[in-house]
PDB file of C-alpha atoms in Angstrom:
ATOM      1  CA  MET A  16     196.502 270.478-121.535  1.00  0.00           C
ATOM      2  CA  THR A  17     193.235 272.675-121.600  1.00  0.00           C
ATOM      3  CA  LYS A  18     192.890 275.911-120.625  1.00  0.00           C
ATOM      4  CA  THR A  19     190.258 275.994-119.115  1.00  0.00           C
ATOM      5  CA  THR A  20     189.852 277.741-115.630  1.00  0.00           C
ATOM      6  CA  SER A  21     187.580 280.180-113.844  1.00  0.00           C
ATOM      7  CA  PRO A  22     187.289 281.346-109.752  1.00  0.00           C
ATOM      8  CA  TRP A  23     186.188 277.602-108.580  1.00  0.00           C
ATOM      9  CA  TRP A  24     188.187 275.473-110.963  1.00  0.00           C
ATOM     10  CA  SER A  25     191.106 275.082-112.495  1.00  0.00           C
ATOM     11  CA  PRO A  26     193.963 272.358-113.793  1.00  0.00           C
ATOM     12  CA  TRP A  27     195.050 269.816-111.917  1.00  0.00           C
ATOM     13  CA  ARG A  28     196.796 267.094-113.269  1.00  0.00           C
ATOM     14  CA  GLU A  29     197.570 265.639-116.822  1.00  0.00           C
ATOM     15  CA  VAL A  30     198.208 261.665-116.867  1.00  0.00           C
ATOM     16  CA  ASP A  31     198.020 259.436-120.082  1.00  0.00           C
ATOM     17  CA  GLY A  32     196.669 262.077-122.047  1.00  0.00           C
ATOM     18  CA  ALA A  33     193.990 262.391-119.287  1.00  0.00           C
ATOM     19  CA  THR A  34     193.399 266.075-118.267  1.00  0.00           C
ATOM     20  CA  ILE A  35     192.009 266.076-114.273  1.00  0.00           C
ATOM     21  CA  LEU A  36     190.313 269.394-112.932  1.00  0.00           C
ATOM     22  CA  HIS A  37     190.514 270.941-109.453  1.00  0.00           C
ATOM     23  CA  VAL A  38     186.818 271.886-108.425  1.00  0.00           C
ATOM     24  CA  ASP A  39     187.259 274.747-105.642  1.00  0.00           C
ATOM     25  CA  LEU A  40     183.898 273.571-103.598  1.00  0.00           C
ATOM     26  CA  THR A  41     183.892 276.266-101.176  1.00  0.00           C
ATOM     27  CA  PRO A  42     180.941 278.162-100.225  1.00  0.00           C
ATOM     28  CA  ASP A  43     180.040 281.768-102.742  1.00  0.00           C
ATOM     29  CA  ALA A  44     176.889 282.339-103.529  1.00  0.00           C
ATOM     30  CA  GLU A  45     177.740 284.678-105.438  1.00  0.00           C
ATOM     31  CA  LEU A  46     179.508 281.324-107.494  1.00  0.00           C
ATOM     32  CA  GLU A  47     177.049 279.276-107.486  1.00  0.00           C
ATOM     33  CA  VAL A  48     174.556 281.866-109.588  1.00  0.00           C
ATOM     34  CA  ARG A  49     177.431 281.957-111.883  1.00  0.00           C
ATOM     35  CA  ALA A  50     177.497 278.260-111.987  1.00  0.00           C
ATOM     36  CA  LEU A  51     173.863 277.420-112.382  1.00  0.00           C
ATOM     37  CA  SER A  52     173.397 279.883-115.426  1.00  0.00           C
ATOM     38  CA  LEU A  53     175.310 277.464-116.899  1.00  0.00           C
ATOM     39  CA  LEU A  54     172.884 274.407-116.719  1.00  0.00           C
ATOM     40  CA  ASP A  55     170.051 273.222-118.406  1.00  0.00           C
ATOM     41  CA  ASP A  56     166.378 272.696-117.712  1.00  0.00           C
ATOM     42  CA  GLU A  57     166.784 269.152-117.164  1.00  0.00           C
ATOM     43  CA  GLU A  58     170.328 269.825-114.606  1.00  0.00           C
ATOM     44  CA  ARG A  59     168.389 272.996-112.526  1.00  0.00           C
ATOM     45  CA  THR A  60     165.933 270.185-111.747  1.00  0.00           C
ATOM     46  CA  ARG A  61     168.024 268.016-110.615  1.00  0.00           C
ATOM     47  CA  TRP A  62     169.894 270.879-108.600  1.00  0.00           C
ATOM     48  CA  ARG A  63     166.450 271.458-106.875  1.00  0.00           C
ATOM     49  CA  ARG A  64     166.119 267.759-105.879  1.00  0.00           C
ATOM     50  CA  PHE A  65     168.859 267.673-103.311  1.00  0.00           C
ATOM     51  CA  LEU A  66     167.846 267.842-100.161  1.00  0.00           C
ATOM     52  CA  SER A  67     171.098 269.175 -98.583  1.00  0.00           C
ATOM     53  CA  GLU A  68     172.694 273.477 -99.373  1.00  0.00           C
ATOM     54  CA  ARG A  69     175.742 270.742 -99.342  1.00  0.00           C
ATOM     55  CA  ALA A  70     174.956 268.797-102.574  1.00  0.00           C
ATOM     56  CA  ARG A  71     173.138 271.383-104.348  1.00  0.00           C
ATOM     57  CA  ARG A  72     176.615 273.296-104.301  1.00  0.00           C
ATOM     58  CA  ASP A  73     178.912 270.507-104.889  1.00  0.00           C
ATOM     59  CA  PHE A  74     176.476 269.503-107.988  1.00  0.00           C
ATOM     60  CA  ALA A  75     176.316 272.792-109.486  1.00  0.00           C
ATOM     61  CA  TYR A  76     179.816 274.353-109.257  1.00  0.00           C
ATOM     62  CA  CYS A  77     180.754 270.544-110.885  1.00  0.00           C
ATOM     63  CA  ARG A  78     178.443 270.594-113.781  1.00  0.00           C
ATOM     64  CA  ALA A  79     179.480 273.915-114.550  1.00  0.00           C
ATOM     65  CA  ALA A  80     182.842 272.902-114.606  1.00  0.00           C
ATOM     66  CA  LEU A  81     181.989 269.927-116.445  1.00  0.00           C
ATOM     67  CA  ARG A  82     180.021 271.708-119.324  1.00  0.00           C
ATOM     68  CA  ALA A  83     182.509 274.603-119.654  1.00  0.00           C
ATOM     69  CA  SER A  84     185.384 272.629-120.721  1.00  0.00           C
ATOM     70  CA  LEU A  85     183.655 269.899-122.756  1.00  0.00           C
ATOM     71  CA  CYS A  86     182.790 273.041-124.550  1.00  0.00           C
ATOM     72  CA  GLU A  87     186.156 274.191-124.792  1.00  0.00           C
ATOM     73  CA  ARG A  88     186.860 270.621-125.980  1.00  0.00           C
ATOM     74  CA  LEU A  89     184.799 269.843-128.698  1.00  0.00           C
ATOM     75  CA  GLY A  90     184.102 273.534-129.746  1.00  0.00           C
ATOM     76  CA  CYS A  91     180.183 273.672-129.437  1.00  0.00           C
ATOM     77  CA  GLU A  92     178.264 276.201-127.291  1.00  0.00           C
ATOM     78  CA  ASN A  93     176.883 275.339-124.316  1.00  0.00           C
ATOM     79  CA  ARG A  94     172.741 275.489-125.005  1.00  0.00           C
ATOM     80  CA  ALA A  95     173.644 272.612-127.665  1.00  0.00           C
ATOM     81  CA  LEU A  96     175.577 270.197-125.142  1.00  0.00           C
ATOM     82  CA  SER A  97     173.124 267.998-122.990  1.00  0.00           C
ATOM     83  CA  PHE A  98     174.374 264.750-121.294  1.00  0.00           C
ATOM     84  CA  GLY A  99     172.550 261.353-121.871  1.00  0.00           C
ATOM     85  CA  TYR A 100     173.082 258.472-119.203  1.00  0.00           C
ATOM     86  CA  GLY A 101     174.119 254.417-119.574  1.00  0.00           C
ATOM     87  CA  GLU A 102     172.999 251.518-117.818  1.00  0.00           C
ATOM     88  CA  HIS A 103     173.910 251.797-114.266  1.00  0.00           C
ATOM     89  CA  GLY A 104     173.692 255.951-114.148  1.00  0.00           C
ATOM     90  CA  LYS A 105     177.118 256.518-116.058  1.00  0.00           C
ATOM     91  CA  PRO A 106     176.174 259.772-117.994  1.00  0.00           C
ATOM     92  CA  PHE A 107     177.761 260.901-121.724  1.00  0.00           C
ATOM     93  CA  ALA A 108     177.933 263.996-123.467  1.00  0.00           C
ATOM     94  CA  THR A 109     175.476 264.628-126.748  1.00  0.00           C
ATOM     95  CA  VAL A 110     176.303 267.899-129.201  1.00  0.00           C
ATOM     96  CA  ASP A 111     172.822 269.220-130.383  1.00  0.00           C
ATOM     97  CA  GLY A 112     171.918 265.093-130.120  1.00  0.00           C
ATOM     98  CA  GLN A 113     174.719 263.528-131.428  1.00  0.00           C
ATOM     99  CA  CYS A 114     177.014 261.849-128.991  1.00  0.00           C
ATOM    100  CA  ALA A 115     180.495 263.039-128.493  1.00  0.00           C
ATOM    101  CA  ARG A 116     183.705 261.106-129.059  1.00  0.00           C
ATOM    102  CA  ILE A 117     184.923 262.768-125.406  1.00  0.00           C
ATOM    103  CA  GLY A 118     184.875 260.493-122.073  1.00  0.00           C
ATOM    104  CA  PHE A 119     184.514 262.372-118.628  1.00  0.00           C
ATOM    105  CA  ASN A 120     184.374 261.226-114.999  1.00  0.00           C
ATOM    106  CA  VAL A 121     183.411 263.561-112.146  1.00  0.00           C
ATOM    107  CA  SER A 122     184.075 262.998-108.338  1.00  0.00           C
ATOM    108  CA  HIS A 123     183.767 265.244-104.826  1.00  0.00           C
ATOM    109  CA  SER A 124     185.033 265.081-101.072  1.00  0.00           C
ATOM    110  CA  GLY A 125     184.794 267.523 -98.907  1.00  0.00           C
ATOM    111  CA  ARG A 126     185.903 270.811-100.428  1.00  0.00           C
ATOM    112  CA  HIS A 127     187.350 269.318-103.467  1.00  0.00           C
ATOM    113  CA  GLY A 128     185.968 268.031-106.819  1.00  0.00           C
ATOM    114  CA  LEU A 129     188.091 266.460-109.621  1.00  0.00           C
ATOM    115  CA  ILE A 130     187.121 266.490-113.465  1.00  0.00           C
ATOM    116  CA  ALA A 131     188.858 264.052-115.678  1.00  0.00           C
ATOM    117  CA  ILE A 132     188.425 263.902-119.631  1.00  0.00           C
ATOM    118  CA  ALA A 133     190.009 262.006-121.832  1.00  0.00           C
ATOM    119  CA  ALA A 134     189.610 260.900-125.672  1.00  0.00           C
ATOM    120  CA  GLN A 135     187.816 257.934-124.567  1.00  0.00           C
ATOM    121  CA  ASP A 136     185.170 256.940-122.175  1.00  0.00           C
ATOM    122  CA  CYS A 137     186.121 254.292-120.164  1.00  0.00           C
ATOM    123  CA  LEU A 138     187.381 256.374-117.251  1.00  0.00           C
ATOM    124  CA  GLY A 139     186.889 256.677-113.386  1.00  0.00           C
ATOM    125  CA  VAL A 140     188.710 259.031-110.900  1.00  0.00           C
ATOM    126  CA  ASP A 141     187.705 259.266-107.282  1.00  0.00           C
ATOM    127  CA  VAL A 142     188.735 261.501-105.244  1.00  0.00           C
ATOM    128  CA  GLU A 143     188.635 261.734-100.927  1.00  0.00           C
ATOM    129  CA  GLU A 144     189.385 264.000 -98.615  1.00  0.00           C
ATOM    130  CA  ARG A 145     190.977 261.235 -95.153  1.00  0.00           C
ATOM    131  CA  VAL A 146     188.382 261.860 -91.854  1.00  0.00           C
ATOM    132  CA  ALA A 147     189.276 259.591 -89.263  1.00  0.00           C
ATOM    133  CA  ARG A 148     185.775 257.070 -88.825  1.00  0.00           C
ATOM    134  CA  ARG A 149     185.723 255.314 -85.589  1.00  0.00           C
ATOM    135  CA  ASP A 150     185.401 251.539 -87.348  1.00  0.00           C
ATOM    136  CA  LEU A 151     187.599 251.361 -90.508  1.00  0.00           C
ATOM    137  CA  GLU A 152     188.424 247.805 -90.214  1.00  0.00           C
ATOM    138  CA  GLY A 153     184.482 246.762 -89.406  1.00  0.00           C
ATOM    139  CA  ILE A 154     183.899 249.146 -93.124  1.00  0.00           C
ATOM    140  CA  GLY A 155     186.979 247.319 -94.524  1.00  0.00           C
ATOM    141  CA  SER A 156     186.006 244.414 -94.621  1.00  0.00           C
ATOM    142  CA  LEU A 157     182.388 244.816 -96.394  1.00  0.00           C
ATOM    143  CA  VAL A 158     184.418 246.793 -99.055  1.00  0.00           C
ATOM    144  CA  TYR A 159     187.667 245.627 -99.205  1.00  0.00           C
ATOM    145  CA  GLY A 160     189.472 241.725-100.306  1.00  0.00           C
ATOM    146  CA  PRO A 161     192.025 239.007 -98.091  1.00  0.00           C
ATOM    147  CA  ALA A 162     194.925 240.737 -98.823  1.00  0.00           C
ATOM    148  CA  GLU A 163     193.305 244.275 -98.220  1.00  0.00           C
ATOM    149  CA  ARG A 164     192.032 243.233 -94.988  1.00  0.00           C
ATOM    150  CA  ARG A 165     195.382 241.960 -93.908  1.00  0.00           C
ATOM    151  CA  LEU A 166     197.036 245.005 -94.868  1.00  0.00           C
ATOM    152  CA  LEU A 167     194.514 247.193 -92.625  1.00  0.00           C
ATOM    153  CA  THR A 168     194.321 245.215 -89.578  1.00  0.00           C
ATOM    154  CA  THR A 169     198.467 245.808 -89.501  1.00  0.00           C
ATOM    155  CA  ALA A 170     198.602 248.935 -89.844  1.00  0.00           C
ATOM    156  CA  GLU A 171     198.371 252.155 -87.627  1.00  0.00           C
ATOM    157  CA  GLY A 172     196.941 255.947 -86.570  1.00  0.00           C
ATOM    158  CA  ARG A 173     197.644 257.414 -89.401  1.00  0.00           C
ATOM    159  CA  GLU A 174     199.081 255.391 -92.002  1.00  0.00           C
ATOM    160  CA  LYS A 175     195.977 253.287 -91.213  1.00  0.00           C
ATOM    161  CA  VAL A 176     193.655 256.058 -91.809  1.00  0.00           C
ATOM    162  CA  HIS A 177     195.686 256.726 -95.038  1.00  0.00           C
ATOM    163  CA  LEU A 178     195.600 253.361 -96.771  1.00  0.00           C
ATOM    164  CA  PHE A 179     191.931 252.912 -95.899  1.00  0.00           C
ATOM    165  CA  TYR A 180     191.422 255.990 -98.420  1.00  0.00           C
ATOM    166  CA  ARG A 181     194.181 254.964-100.541  1.00  0.00           C
ATOM    167  CA  LEU A 182     192.335 251.462-101.308  1.00  0.00           C
ATOM    168  CA  TRP A 183     189.401 253.193-101.295  1.00  0.00           C
ATOM    169  CA  SER A 184     189.681 255.965-104.127  1.00  0.00           C
ATOM    170  CA  MET A 185     191.934 252.857-106.094  1.00  0.00           C
ATOM    171  CA  LYS A 186     188.516 250.424-106.213  1.00  0.00           C
ATOM    172  CA  GLU A 187     185.985 253.559-106.727  1.00  0.00           C
ATOM    173  CA  ALA A 188     188.427 254.752-109.409  1.00  0.00           C
ATOM    174  CA  LEU A 189     188.403 251.047-110.858  1.00  0.00           C
ATOM    175  CA  ILE A 190     184.226 250.340-110.834  1.00  0.00           C
ATOM    176  CA  LYS A 191     183.432 253.808-112.159  1.00  0.00           C
ATOM    177  CA  ALA A 192     185.846 253.373-114.868  1.00  0.00           C
ATOM    178  CA  ILE A 193     184.040 249.962-116.028  1.00  0.00           C
ATOM    179  CA  GLY A 194     180.322 252.263-115.387  1.00  0.00           C
ATOM    180  CA  ALA A 195     179.469 249.145-113.115  1.00  0.00           C
ATOM    181  CA  GLY A 196     177.857 251.347-110.149  1.00  0.00           C
ATOM    182  CA  PHE A 197     176.604 249.797-107.580  1.00  0.00           C
ATOM    183  CA  SER A 198     175.859 246.622-109.614  1.00  0.00           C
ATOM    184  CA  LEU A 199     180.038 245.435-108.933  1.00  0.00           C
ATOM    185  CA  SER A 200     180.569 245.097-105.488  1.00  0.00           C
ATOM    186  CA  PRO A 201     184.407 246.254-104.116  1.00  0.00           C
ATOM    187  CA  SER A 202     184.988 243.174-102.036  1.00  0.00           C
ATOM    188  CA  ARG A 203     184.773 240.638-104.986  1.00  0.00           C
ATOM    189  CA  PHE A 204     188.459 242.485-106.808  1.00  0.00           C
ATOM    190  CA  GLU A 205     191.802 243.360-104.980  1.00  0.00           C
ATOM    191  CA  VAL A 206     194.147 246.460-106.425  1.00  0.00           C
ATOM    192  CA  PRO A 207     197.238 244.692-108.132  1.00  0.00           C
ATOM    193  CA  GLN A 208     199.641 243.512-105.438  1.00  0.00           C
ATOM    194  CA  PRO A 209     202.378 245.882-106.405  1.00  0.00           C
ATOM    195  CA  MET A 210     199.717 248.905-105.511  1.00  0.00           C
ATOM    196  CA  LEU A 211     199.235 247.240-102.564  1.00  0.00           C
ATOM    197  CA  HIS A 212     202.908 248.084-101.465  1.00  0.00           C
ATOM    198  CA  GLY A 213     202.829 251.131-102.348  1.00  0.00           C
ATOM    199  CA  ALA A 214     203.266 251.066-105.921  1.00  0.00           C
ATOM    200  CA  LYS A 215     201.862 253.817-107.676  1.00  0.00           C
ATOM    201  CA  THR A 216     200.544 252.857-111.068  1.00  0.00           C
ATOM    202  CA  GLY A 217     199.759 249.052-111.773  1.00  0.00           C
ATOM    203  CA  GLU A 218     197.444 247.079-114.173  1.00  0.00           C
ATOM    204  CA  PHE A 219     194.112 245.192-113.535  1.00  0.00           C
ATOM    205  CA  ARG A 220     192.004 243.388-114.639  1.00  0.00           C
ATOM    206  CA  PHE A 221     188.357 242.446-113.501  1.00  0.00           C
ATOM    207  CA  PRO A 222     187.762 238.721-112.089  1.00  0.00           C
ATOM    208  CA  HIS A 223     184.609 238.700-113.677  1.00  0.00           C
ATOM    209  CA  ALA A 224     186.186 240.136-117.306  1.00  0.00           C
ATOM    210  CA  PRO A 225     189.599 239.474-117.154  1.00  0.00           C
ATOM    211  CA  SER A 226     190.218 239.724-120.955  1.00  0.00           C
ATOM    212  CA  ALA A 227     190.152 243.503-120.642  1.00  0.00           C
ATOM    213  CA  ALA A 228     193.118 245.430-118.976  1.00  0.00           C
ATOM    214  CA  TRP A 229     193.392 248.512-117.119  1.00  0.00           C
ATOM    215  CA  ARG A 230     195.459 251.048-116.326  1.00  0.00           C
ATOM    216  CA  LEU A 231     195.538 252.304-112.473  1.00  0.00           C
ATOM    217  CA  HIS A 232     197.538 255.215-111.137  1.00  0.00           C
ATOM    218  CA  ASP A 233     197.700 256.297-107.477  1.00  0.00           C
ATOM    219  CA  LEU A 234     197.675 260.175-107.579  1.00  0.00           C
ATOM    220  CA  GLY A 235     197.013 261.190-104.037  1.00  0.00           C
ATOM    221  CA  GLU A 236     198.856 264.073-102.640  1.00  0.00           C
ATOM    222  CA  GLN A 237     198.247 265.611 -99.132  1.00  0.00           C
ATOM    223  CA  ARG A 238     194.683 267.469 -99.270  1.00  0.00           C
ATOM    224  CA  PHE A 239     192.933 263.974-100.285  1.00  0.00           C
ATOM    225  CA  ALA A 240     193.091 260.097-101.941  1.00  0.00           C
ATOM    226  CA  VAL A 241     193.007 260.391-105.652  1.00  0.00           C
ATOM    227  CA  ALA A 242     193.160 257.377-108.063  1.00  0.00           C
ATOM    228  CA  LEU A 243     192.848 257.418-111.535  1.00  0.00           C
ATOM    229  CA  ALA A 244     191.777 254.256-114.367  1.00  0.00           C
ATOM    230  CA  TYR A 245     191.329 253.546-117.792  1.00  0.00           C
ATOM    231  CA  ARG A 246     191.037 250.802-119.954  1.00  0.00           C
ATOM    232  CA  LEU A 247     193.946 250.296-121.844  1.00  0.00           C
ATOM    233  CA  LEU A 248     193.643 251.441-125.812  1.00  0.00           C
ATOM    234  CA  SER A 249     194.949 247.789-127.230  1.00  0.00           C
ATOM    235  CA  GLN A 250     192.515 246.291-125.403  1.00  0.00           C
ATOM    236  CA  SER A 251     189.110 248.824-126.109  1.00  0.00           C
ATOM    237  CA  SER A 252     189.815 248.431-129.825  1.00  0.00           C
ATOM    238  CA  GLY A 253     187.246 247.495-131.396  1.00  0.00           C
ATOM    239  CA  SER A 254     184.530 247.406-128.830  1.00  0.00           C
TER     240      SER A 254
END
């Protein structure tokens, strides 16, 4: 378990060899300056492009926490660490120009950020603060499959809000794990049937790529909905 911690991030969970860090995104001008000091020139340029203070703060806090955690795990100096990006924008780490054998994924919602780090790169995490929306079923019709929509229709009140974000976090974690970005619509697949009805973990296969198996975890707690997804190693050998 990583011992990396700071005034704005700390270990949250350990799941199947993956470490998940919690990042506190509460505004603090002094901490944001400290976070910015850890970023490289490219990251500071990206930081300046964000239009809102909140977006800049979220990026600085999460990227600084990610940098410190990766450097500790990889045994490298911060100046040696940089990031490249895959076809659909998923980042990967490099040390002195060489691709690092480590996987990570970042998510944030409201005042909470989560960073998942593991030995493999097919990893996705998603966190969602449960904010009541006026048209949960209308939004759900665009992102959920038939069984998911039926379940959402029968739920009421707080149960509907919790279900909406639970499903949302699980589908987002799977999309982020496969690294497809916006090229894969969440309405094209459904979470495992047992997880629709309350199971906390399950095995999943994308309909368009059934040869690869994925493990999905529902890690939600009182503050937010959370899901973690990763490709099962027995299915990824030799890839």
